[in-house]
PDB file of C-alpha atoms in Angstrom:
ATOM      1  CA  MET A   1      -4.137  18.786  21.064  1.00  0.00           C
ATOM      2  CA  THR A   2      -2.945  17.259  17.785  1.00  0.00           C
ATOM      3  CA  ARG A   3      -5.734  17.128  15.205  1.00  0.00           C
ATOM      4  CA  ILE A   4      -5.572  14.765  12.247  1.00  0.00           C
ATOM      5  CA  ALA A   5      -8.180  14.648   9.466  1.00  0.00           C
ATOM      6  CA  ILE A   6      -8.393  11.414   7.465  1.00  0.00           C
ATOM      7  CA  TRP A   7     -10.137  11.456   4.095  1.00  0.00           C
ATOM      8  CA  GLY A   8     -11.175   7.869   3.396  1.00  0.00           C
ATOM      9  CA  LEU A   9     -12.029   5.253   6.014  1.00  0.00           C
ATOM     10  CA  GLY A  10     -11.162   2.059   4.193  1.00  0.00           C
ATOM     11  CA  ALA A  11      -8.736  -0.471   5.649  1.00  0.00           C
ATOM     12  CA  ILE A  12      -5.660   1.806   5.757  1.00  0.00           C
ATOM     13  CA  GLY A  13      -7.427   5.052   6.647  1.00  0.00           C
ATOM     14  CA  SER A  14      -9.536   3.582   9.438  1.00  0.00           C
ATOM     15  CA  ALA A  15      -6.609   1.559  10.837  1.00  0.00           C
ATOM     16  CA  MET A  16      -4.532   4.725  10.996  1.00  0.00           C
ATOM     17  CA  ALA A  17      -7.418   6.631  12.578  1.00  0.00           C
ATOM     18  CA  GLU A  18      -7.968   3.931  15.188  1.00  0.00           C
ATOM     19  CA  GLN A  19      -4.324   3.747  16.224  1.00  0.00           C
ATOM     20  CA  LEU A  20      -3.909   7.517  16.393  1.00  0.00           C
ATOM     21  CA  SER A  21      -7.177   7.861  18.348  1.00  0.00           C
ATOM     22  CA  ARG A  22      -5.743   5.671  21.088  1.00  0.00           C
ATOM     23  CA  THR A  23      -2.983   8.232  21.629  1.00  0.00           C
ATOM     24  CA  GLU A  24      -3.472  10.782  24.376  1.00  0.00           C
ATOM     25  CA  SER A  25      -3.819  14.360  23.106  1.00  0.00           C
ATOM     26  CA  TYR A  26      -4.760  13.215  19.572  1.00  0.00           C
ATOM     27  CA  GLU A  27      -8.122  14.030  18.014  1.00  0.00           C
ATOM     28  CA  VAL A  28      -8.915  12.280  14.736  1.00  0.00           C
ATOM     29  CA  LEU A  29     -11.629  13.457  12.366  1.00  0.00           C
ATOM     30  CA  GLY A  30     -12.809  11.361   9.456  1.00  0.00           C
ATOM     31  CA  PHE A  31     -14.629  11.538   6.147  1.00  0.00           C
ATOM     32  CA  ASP A  32     -15.798   8.780   3.833  1.00  0.00           C
ATOM     33  CA  ILE A  33     -17.955   8.872   0.732  1.00  0.00           C
ATOM     34  CA  ASN A  34     -20.167   6.270   2.431  1.00  0.00           C
ATOM     35  CA  PRO A  35     -22.150   7.849   5.313  1.00  0.00           C
ATOM     36  CA  VAL A  36     -22.679   4.411   6.862  1.00  0.00           C
ATOM     37  CA  THR A  37     -18.909   4.019   7.236  1.00  0.00           C
ATOM     38  CA  ILE A  38     -18.690   7.370   9.026  1.00  0.00           C
ATOM     39  CA  ARG A  39     -21.399   6.304  11.467  1.00  0.00           C
ATOM     40  CA  GLU A  40     -19.656   2.974  12.088  1.00  0.00           C
ATOM     41  CA  ALA A  41     -16.323   4.716  12.676  1.00  0.00           C
ATOM     42  CA  LEU A  42     -17.907   7.128  15.161  1.00  0.00           C
ATOM     43  CA  ALA A  43     -19.719   4.329  16.983  1.00  0.00           C
ATOM     44  CA  ALA A  44     -16.525   2.252  17.232  1.00  0.00           C
ATOM     45  CA  GLY A  45     -14.482   5.200  18.514  1.00  0.00           C
ATOM     46  CA  VAL A  46     -12.209   5.021  15.482  1.00  0.00           C
ATOM     47  CA  ILE A  47     -12.746   8.744  14.896  1.00  0.00           C
ATOM     48  CA  ARG A  48     -13.793  11.529  17.268  1.00  0.00           C
ATOM     49  CA  GLY A  49     -15.850  13.420  14.712  1.00  0.00           C
ATOM     50  CA  ALA A  50     -16.567  13.865  11.013  1.00  0.00           C
ATOM     51  CA  PHE A  51     -15.524  16.674   8.682  1.00  0.00           C
ATOM     52  CA  ASN A  52     -16.794  18.108   5.415  1.00  0.00           C
ATOM     53  CA  PRO A  53     -14.127  18.149   2.670  1.00  0.00           C
ATOM     54  CA  ALA A  54     -15.572  21.431   1.359  1.00  0.00           C
ATOM     55  CA  GLU A  55     -14.488  23.074   4.607  1.00  0.00           C
ATOM     56  CA  ILE A  56     -10.965  21.621   4.722  1.00  0.00           C
ATOM     57  CA  ASN A  57      -9.287  25.036   4.397  1.00  0.00           C
ATOM     58  CA  ALA A  58     -11.061  26.385   7.449  1.00  0.00           C
ATOM     59  CA  LEU A  59     -10.420  23.272   9.516  1.00  0.00           C
ATOM     60  CA  PRO A  60      -7.888  23.806  12.335  1.00  0.00           C
ATOM     61  CA  ILE A  61      -5.852  20.645  11.758  1.00  0.00           C
ATOM     62  CA  ASP A  62      -2.198  19.641  11.887  1.00  0.00           C
ATOM     63  CA  LEU A  63      -2.394  17.099   9.074  1.00  0.00           C
ATOM     64  CA  LEU A  64      -4.728  15.894   6.332  1.00  0.00           C
ATOM     65  CA  VAL A  65      -4.325  12.242   5.333  1.00  0.00           C
ATOM     66  CA  VAL A  66      -5.796  11.271   1.947  1.00  0.00           C
ATOM     67  CA  ALA A  67      -6.500   7.532   2.178  1.00  0.00           C
ATOM     68  CA  VAL A  68      -8.486   6.600  -0.913  1.00  0.00           C
ATOM     69  CA  PRO A  69      -7.614   4.488  -4.017  1.00  0.00           C
ATOM     70  CA  PRO A  70      -4.964   5.921  -6.377  1.00  0.00           C
ATOM     71  CA  THR A  71      -7.273   7.274  -9.091  1.00  0.00           C
ATOM     72  CA  GLU A  72      -9.475   8.953  -6.501  1.00  0.00           C
ATOM     73  CA  THR A  73      -6.404  10.227  -4.647  1.00  0.00           C
ATOM     74  CA  MET A  74      -5.178  12.010  -7.773  1.00  0.00           C
ATOM     75  CA  ALA A  75      -8.620  13.534  -8.338  1.00  0.00           C
ATOM     76  CA  VAL A  76      -8.837  14.727  -4.719  1.00  0.00           C
ATOM     77  CA  LEU A  77      -5.347  16.235  -4.811  1.00  0.00           C
ATOM     78  CA  ARG A  78      -5.878  18.047  -8.125  1.00  0.00           C
ATOM     79  CA  ASP A  79      -8.975  19.767  -6.728  1.00  0.00           C
ATOM     80  CA  LEU A  80      -7.540  20.411  -3.277  1.00  0.00           C
ATOM     81  CA  GLN A  81      -6.568  23.963  -2.362  1.00  0.00           C
ATOM     82  CA  THR A  82      -5.026  24.124   1.093  1.00  0.00           C
ATOM     83  CA  ASN A  83      -1.978  25.356   2.945  1.00  0.00           C
ATOM     84  CA  ASN A  84      -2.313  22.500   5.429  1.00  0.00           C
ATOM     85  CA  LEU A  85       0.231  19.715   5.581  1.00  0.00           C
ATOM     86  CA  VAL A  86      -1.085  16.824   3.450  1.00  0.00           C
ATOM     87  CA  VAL A  87       0.046  13.206   3.032  1.00  0.00           C
ATOM     88  CA  ASP A  88      -1.423  10.372   0.972  1.00  0.00           C
ATOM     89  CA  VAL A  89      -1.041   6.608   1.436  1.00  0.00           C
ATOM     90  CA  ALA A  90      -1.201   5.291  -2.133  1.00  0.00           C
ATOM     91  CA  SER A  91       1.354   2.703  -3.245  1.00  0.00           C
ATOM     92  CA  ILE A  92       2.249   4.644  -6.412  1.00  0.00           C
ATOM     93  CA  LYS A  93       4.116   7.914  -6.079  1.00  0.00           C
ATOM     94  CA  GLN A  94       5.143   9.606  -9.361  1.00  0.00           C
ATOM     95  CA  PRO A  95       1.625  10.406 -10.670  1.00  0.00           C
ATOM     96  CA  ILE A  96       0.521  11.288  -7.141  1.00  0.00           C
ATOM     97  CA  MET A  97       3.336  13.820  -6.772  1.00  0.00           C
ATOM     98  CA  GLN A  98       2.416  15.341 -10.132  1.00  0.00           C
ATOM     99  CA  ALA A  99      -1.234  15.676  -9.103  1.00  0.00           C
ATOM    100  CA  ALA A 100      -0.190  17.475  -5.905  1.00  0.00           C
ATOM    101  CA  ASN A 101       2.543  19.737  -7.273  1.00  0.00           C
ATOM    102  CA  HIS A 102       0.427  22.850  -6.583  1.00  0.00           C
ATOM    103  CA  LEU A 103       0.142  22.090  -2.861  1.00  0.00           C
ATOM    104  CA  PRO A 104       2.788  23.923  -0.777  1.00  0.00           C
ATOM    105  CA  HIS A 105       3.054  21.253   1.932  1.00  0.00           C
ATOM    106  CA  PHE A 106       2.419  17.865   0.367  1.00  0.00           C
ATOM    107  CA  VAL A 107       4.271  14.644   1.183  1.00  0.00           C
ATOM    108  CA  GLY A 108       3.736  11.478  -0.790  1.00  0.00           C
ATOM    109  CA  GLY A 109       3.344   8.583   1.626  1.00  0.00           C
ATOM    110  CA  HIS A 110       3.211   4.810   1.340  1.00  0.00           C
ATOM    111  CA  PRO A 111       2.865   2.640   4.440  1.00  0.00           C
ATOM    112  CA  MET A 112       3.801  -0.957   3.651  1.00  0.00           C
ATOM    113  CA  ALA A 113       0.983  -2.173   5.865  1.00  0.00           C
ATOM    114  CA  GLY A 114      -1.691  -3.203   3.387  1.00  0.00           C
ATOM    115  CA  THR A 115      -3.945  -6.234   3.472  1.00  0.00           C
ATOM    116  CA  ASP A 116      -6.074  -8.182   1.017  1.00  0.00           C
ATOM    117  CA  GLU A 117      -9.062  -7.212   3.190  1.00  0.00           C
ATOM    118  CA  THR A 118     -10.968  -4.101   2.115  1.00  0.00           C
ATOM    119  CA  GLY A 119     -13.267  -1.571   3.717  1.00  0.00           C
ATOM    120  CA  PHE A 120     -13.738  -0.445   7.289  1.00  0.00           C
ATOM    121  CA  LEU A 121     -13.548  -3.959   8.747  1.00  0.00           C
ATOM    122  CA  GLY A 122     -10.295  -4.559   6.886  1.00  0.00           C
ATOM    123  CA  ARG A 123      -8.558  -2.252   9.385  1.00  0.00           C
ATOM    124  CA  LYS A 124      -8.230  -5.171  11.788  1.00  0.00           C
ATOM    125  CA  LYS A 125      -5.653  -6.800   9.464  1.00  0.00           C
ATOM    126  CA  VAL A 126      -3.514  -3.659   8.986  1.00  0.00           C
ATOM    127  CA  ARG A 127      -0.265  -3.498  10.990  1.00  0.00           C
ATOM    128  CA  PHE A 128       1.723  -0.257  10.995  1.00  0.00           C
ATOM    129  CA  ASN A 129       4.021  -1.344  13.807  1.00  0.00           C
ATOM    130  CA  GLN A 130       7.594  -1.556  12.451  1.00  0.00           C
ATOM    131  CA  ALA A 131       6.314  -1.525   8.867  1.00  0.00           C
ATOM    132  CA  SER A 132       8.194   0.626   6.361  1.00  0.00           C
ATOM    133  CA  PHE A 133       6.453   3.958   5.722  1.00  0.00           C
ATOM    134  CA  PHE A 134       7.952   5.725   2.714  1.00  0.00           C
ATOM    135  CA  LEU A 135       7.826   9.508   2.403  1.00  0.00           C
ATOM    136  CA  VAL A 136       8.486  11.644  -0.673  1.00  0.00           C
ATOM    137  CA  GLY A 137       8.808  15.381  -0.147  1.00  0.00           C
ATOM    138  CA  ASN A 138      10.959  18.147   1.291  1.00  0.00           C
ATOM    139  CA  ASP A 139      12.894  17.395   4.456  1.00  0.00           C
ATOM    140  CA  ALA A 140      10.995  19.772   6.736  1.00  0.00           C
ATOM    141  CA  ASP A 141       7.555  18.448   5.798  1.00  0.00           C
ATOM    142  CA  CYS A 142       8.755  14.830   5.995  1.00  0.00           C
ATOM    143  CA  ARG A 143      10.073  15.423   9.518  1.00  0.00           C
ATOM    144  CA  ARG A 144       6.708  16.878  10.549  1.00  0.00           C
ATOM    145  CA  ILE A 145       4.937  13.798   9.172  1.00  0.00           C
ATOM    146  CA  MET A 146       7.288  11.510  11.104  1.00  0.00           C
ATOM    147  CA  THR A 147       6.494  13.373  14.305  1.00  0.00           C
ATOM    148  CA  LEU A 148       2.740  13.594  13.787  1.00  0.00           C
ATOM    149  CA  LEU A 149       2.422   9.925  12.807  1.00  0.00           C
ATOM    150  CA  SER A 150       4.946   8.625  15.349  1.00  0.00           C
ATOM    151  CA  PRO A 151       2.179   6.814  17.330  1.00  0.00           C
ATOM    152  CA  LEU A 152       1.960   4.372  14.416  1.00  0.00           C
ATOM    153  CA  ASP A 153       5.441   3.107  15.385  1.00  0.00           C
ATOM    154  CA  SER A 154       6.340   2.683  11.714  1.00  0.00           C
ATOM    155  CA  ARG A 155       9.848   2.814  10.231  1.00  0.00           C
ATOM    156  CA  PHE A 156       9.797   6.060   8.264  1.00  0.00           C
ATOM    157  CA  GLU A 157      12.129   6.399   5.296  1.00  0.00           C
ATOM    158  CA  THR A 158      12.467   9.225   2.778  1.00  0.00           C
ATOM    159  CA  VAL A 159      12.809   8.132  -0.850  1.00  0.00           C
ATOM    160  CA  ASP A 160      12.761   9.467  -4.379  1.00  0.00           C
ATOM    161  CA  ALA A 161       9.440   8.934  -6.201  1.00  0.00           C
ATOM    162  CA  THR A 162      11.031   7.258  -9.229  1.00  0.00           C
ATOM    163  CA  GLU A 163      13.120   4.902  -7.088  1.00  0.00           C
ATOM    164  CA  HIS A 164      10.069   4.067  -5.001  1.00  0.00           C
ATOM    165  CA  ASP A 165       7.916   3.130  -7.991  1.00  0.00           C
ATOM    166  CA  THR A 166      10.657   1.061  -9.608  1.00  0.00           C
ATOM    167  CA  LEU A 167      11.286  -1.015  -6.477  1.00  0.00           C
ATOM    168  CA  ILE A 168       7.594  -1.348  -5.575  1.00  0.00           C
ATOM    169  CA  ALA A 169       6.917  -2.625  -9.085  1.00  0.00           C
ATOM    170  CA  LEU A 170       9.190  -5.564  -8.315  1.00  0.00           C
ATOM    171  CA  THR A 171       8.394  -6.215  -4.653  1.00  0.00           C
ATOM    172  CA  SER A 172       4.645  -5.581  -4.755  1.00  0.00           C
ATOM    173  CA  ASP A 173       2.990  -4.866  -8.093  1.00  0.00           C
ATOM    174  CA  ALA A 174       4.610  -7.670 -10.093  1.00  0.00           C
ATOM    175  CA  THR A 175       4.066 -10.122  -7.236  1.00  0.00           C
ATOM    176  CA  HIS A 176       0.318  -9.492  -7.461  1.00  0.00           C
ATOM    177  CA  LEU A 177       0.309 -10.276 -11.176  1.00  0.00           C
ATOM    178  CA  ILE A 178       2.422 -13.381 -10.591  1.00  0.00           C
ATOM    179  CA  ALA A 179       0.090 -14.636  -7.849  1.00  0.00           C
ATOM    180  CA  GLN A 180      -2.939 -13.970 -10.023  1.00  0.00           C
ATOM    181  CA  ALA A 181      -1.333 -15.748 -12.976  1.00  0.00           C
ATOM    182  CA  LEU A 182      -0.631 -18.786 -10.793  1.00  0.00           C
ATOM    183  CA  VAL A 183      -4.289 -18.978  -9.723  1.00  0.00           C
ATOM    184  CA  ALA A 184      -5.398 -18.551 -13.344  1.00  0.00           C
ATOM    185  CA  THR A 185      -2.998 -21.332 -14.401  1.00  0.00           C
ATOM    186  CA  LEU A 186      -4.577 -23.683 -11.880  1.00  0.00           C
ATOM    187  CA  VAL A 187      -8.067 -22.932 -13.145  1.00  0.00           C
ATOM    188  CA  VAL A 188      -7.148 -23.298 -16.820  1.00  0.00           C
ATOM    189  CA  ASN A 189      -5.063 -26.463 -16.524  1.00  0.00           C
ATOM    190  CA  VAL A 190      -6.766 -28.541 -13.830  1.00  0.00           C
ATOM    191  CA  SER A 191      -9.971 -30.389 -14.569  1.00  0.00           C
ATOM    192  CA  GLY A 192     -11.983 -31.575 -11.610  1.00  0.00           C
ATOM    193  CA  GLU A 193     -11.613 -30.655  -7.956  1.00  0.00           C
ATOM    194  CA  ALA A 194      -8.147 -29.302  -7.126  1.00  0.00           C
ATOM    195  CA  ARG A 195      -8.894 -28.240  -3.555  1.00  0.00           C
ATOM    196  CA  PRO A 196      -7.499 -31.406  -1.875  1.00  0.00           C
ATOM    197  CA  PHE A 197      -4.165 -30.764  -3.588  1.00  0.00           C
ATOM    198  CA  ILE A 198      -3.857 -27.138  -2.463  1.00  0.00           C
ATOM    199  CA  GLY A 199      -1.499 -26.869   0.485  1.00  0.00           C
ATOM    200  CA  PRO A 200       0.115 -24.037   2.479  1.00  0.00           C
ATOM    201  CA  GLY A 201       2.656 -23.330  -0.255  1.00  0.00           C
ATOM    202  CA  PHE A 202       0.013 -22.479  -2.850  1.00  0.00           C
ATOM    203  CA  ARG A 203      -2.102 -20.579  -0.337  1.00  0.00           C
ATOM    204  CA  ASP A 204       0.867 -18.520   0.932  1.00  0.00           C
ATOM    205  CA  THR A 205       2.096 -17.777  -2.580  1.00  0.00           C
ATOM    206  CA  THR A 206      -1.313 -16.703  -3.889  1.00  0.00           C
ATOM    207  CA  ARG A 207      -2.830 -15.006  -0.825  1.00  0.00           C
ATOM    208  CA  ILE A 208      -2.577 -11.567  -2.408  1.00  0.00           C
ATOM    209  CA  ALA A 209      -4.551 -12.740  -5.453  1.00  0.00           C
ATOM    210  CA  ALA A 210      -7.630 -12.350  -3.244  1.00  0.00           C
ATOM    211  CA  ALA A 211      -7.093  -8.582  -3.036  1.00  0.00           C
ATOM    212  CA  ASN A 212      -9.564  -6.033  -4.423  1.00  0.00           C
ATOM    213  CA  PRO A 213      -9.466  -6.302  -8.262  1.00  0.00           C
ATOM    214  CA  GLU A 214     -10.669  -2.743  -8.843  1.00  0.00           C
ATOM    215  CA  LEU A 215      -8.012  -1.295  -6.539  1.00  0.00           C
ATOM    216  CA  TRP A 216      -5.257  -3.390  -8.071  1.00  0.00           C
ATOM    217  CA  THR A 217      -6.284  -2.521 -11.608  1.00  0.00           C
ATOM    218  CA  GLN A 218      -5.745   1.127 -10.640  1.00  0.00           C
ATOM    219  CA  ILE A 219      -2.385   0.416  -8.980  1.00  0.00           C
ATOM    220  CA  LEU A 220      -1.030  -1.733 -11.796  1.00  0.00           C
ATOM    221  CA  LEU A 221      -2.022   0.696 -14.543  1.00  0.00           C
ATOM    222  CA  ALA A 222      -0.681   3.692 -12.615  1.00  0.00           C
ATOM    223  CA  ASN A 223       2.725   1.986 -12.414  1.00  0.00           C
ATOM    224  CA  ARG A 224       2.456  -0.007 -15.640  1.00  0.00           C
ATOM    225  CA  VAL A 225       5.844   0.846 -17.167  1.00  0.00           C
ATOM    226  CA  ALA A 226       7.916  -0.210 -14.165  1.00  0.00           C
ATOM    227  CA  THR A 227       5.644  -3.199 -13.480  1.00  0.00           C
ATOM    228  CA  THR A 228       5.921  -4.410 -17.076  1.00  0.00           C
ATOM    229  CA  GLU A 229       9.710  -4.341 -16.780  1.00  0.00           C
ATOM    230  CA  ALA A 230       9.579  -6.165 -13.438  1.00  0.00           C
ATOM    231  CA  VAL A 231       7.353  -8.898 -14.882  1.00  0.00           C
ATOM    232  CA  THR A 232       9.690  -9.236 -17.876  1.00  0.00           C
ATOM    233  CA  ASN A 233      12.665  -9.702 -15.543  1.00  0.00           C
ATOM    234  CA  PHE A 234      10.704 -12.288 -13.559  1.00  0.00           C
ATOM    235  CA  MET A 235       9.932 -14.222 -16.741  1.00  0.00           C
ATOM    236  CA  ILE A 236      13.641 -14.268 -17.619  1.00  0.00           C
ATOM    237  CA  GLU A 237      14.471 -15.805 -14.228  1.00  0.00           C
ATOM    238  CA  LEU A 238      11.606 -18.277 -14.472  1.00  0.00           C
ATOM    239  CA  GLN A 239      12.747 -19.305 -17.939  1.00  0.00           C
ATOM    240  CA  ARG A 240      16.280 -19.841 -16.613  1.00  0.00           C
ATOM    241  CA  LEU A 241      14.970 -22.243 -13.964  1.00  0.00           C
ATOM    242  CA  ARG A 242      12.690 -23.914 -16.496  1.00  0.00           C
ATOM    243  CA  GLU A 243      15.647 -24.643 -18.757  1.00  0.00           C
ATOM    244  CA  LEU A 244      17.449 -26.390 -15.900  1.00  0.00           C
ATOM    245  CA  LEU A 245      14.424 -28.654 -15.520  1.00  0.00           C
ATOM    246  CA  VAL A 246      14.279 -29.354 -19.246  1.00  0.00           C
ATOM    247  CA  GLU A 247      17.993 -30.206 -19.241  1.00  0.00           C
ATOM    248  CA  ASN A 248      17.593 -32.397 -16.136  1.00  0.00           C
ATOM    249  CA  ASN A 249      20.537 -30.446 -14.698  1.00  0.00           C
ATOM    250  CA  ALA A 250      20.473 -31.396 -11.020  1.00  0.00           C
ATOM    251  CA  ALA A 251      23.769 -29.717 -10.109  1.00  0.00           C
ATOM    252  CA  GLU A 252      22.878 -26.336 -11.610  1.00  0.00           C
ATOM    253  CA  LEU A 253      19.316 -26.476 -10.275  1.00  0.00           C
ATOM    254  CA  LEU A 254      20.557 -27.237  -6.760  1.00  0.00           C
ATOM    255  CA  ALA A 255      23.073 -24.391  -6.970  1.00  0.00           C
ATOM    256  CA  ALA A 256      20.390 -21.962  -8.190  1.00  0.00           C
ATOM    257  CA  LEU A 257      17.873 -22.944  -5.512  1.00  0.00           C
ATOM    258  CA  THR A 258      20.526 -22.801  -2.780  1.00  0.00           C
ATOM    259  CA  ALA A 259      21.539 -19.282  -3.802  1.00  0.00           C
ATOM    260  CA  ILE A 260      17.896 -18.192  -3.883  1.00  0.00           C
ATOM    261  CA  GLN A 261      17.252 -19.766  -0.475  1.00  0.00           C
ATOM    262  CA  GLN A 262      20.134 -17.803   1.036  1.00  0.00           C
ATOM    263  CA  ILE A 263      18.853 -14.532  -0.408  1.00  0.00           C
ATOM    264  CA  ARG A 264      15.340 -15.213   0.904  1.00  0.00           C
ATOM    265  CA  ARG A 265      16.613 -16.006   4.388  1.00  0.00           C
ATOM    266  CA  GLU A 266      18.537 -12.718   4.433  1.00  0.00           C
ATOM    267  CA  LEU A 267      15.320 -10.870   3.552  1.00  0.00           C
ATOM    268  CA  ALA A 268      13.390 -12.332   6.485  1.00  0.00           C
TER     269      ALA A 268
END
């Protein structure tokens, strides 16, 4: 019997618990700061039982998953004293690795399976299947994580913490700020009812602006240096396109948009 303990039953933690619980020979235990969430998870069969974090050292488990917001994750890891294998799921890795440097078997994890939905019910929007799941740690512990979490059917990749945070700043963190800025621009510059003019393009581009502000404040500040640089680089590219508009330069604008289109299609 493989036993997994998941600390935090928000969208990611409960989605992971639910998928692992469907796997034969897996037993998933859960803890959440909200007792109501624990009861809901037990009633829904998302977890088999609950555990007390104070007893984590004595718990016969194969893996502890810490699935709480970044600031709380760092606090949990700093206070944690265990020889068990531990993985987190926060989207920032350098400060997490520093907070866990006293743990003998810690792997920094980041499943690219998030959603703008929060809480226990948000698990229904989380998709681990074929999503990238980054791991930072020694090879042996990373291989154990890949085996233990294989029922998620994710694409596991080992990365360096610094490289991870730099790339995530561009592909995730900065995109949240950009989406939020676009929504703010609409509010500031449009008088009257704009809803009839909002189509799929605006909705698709700004979907992530509906994400949890408290969570994203933590994420953005934890990775602020790399995110600031990513936003600066974005502004340079935006200014380049703006200048083509100002100059009424159809040929250069077409060439720029065509090149960007090709890159985007290759990313799909």
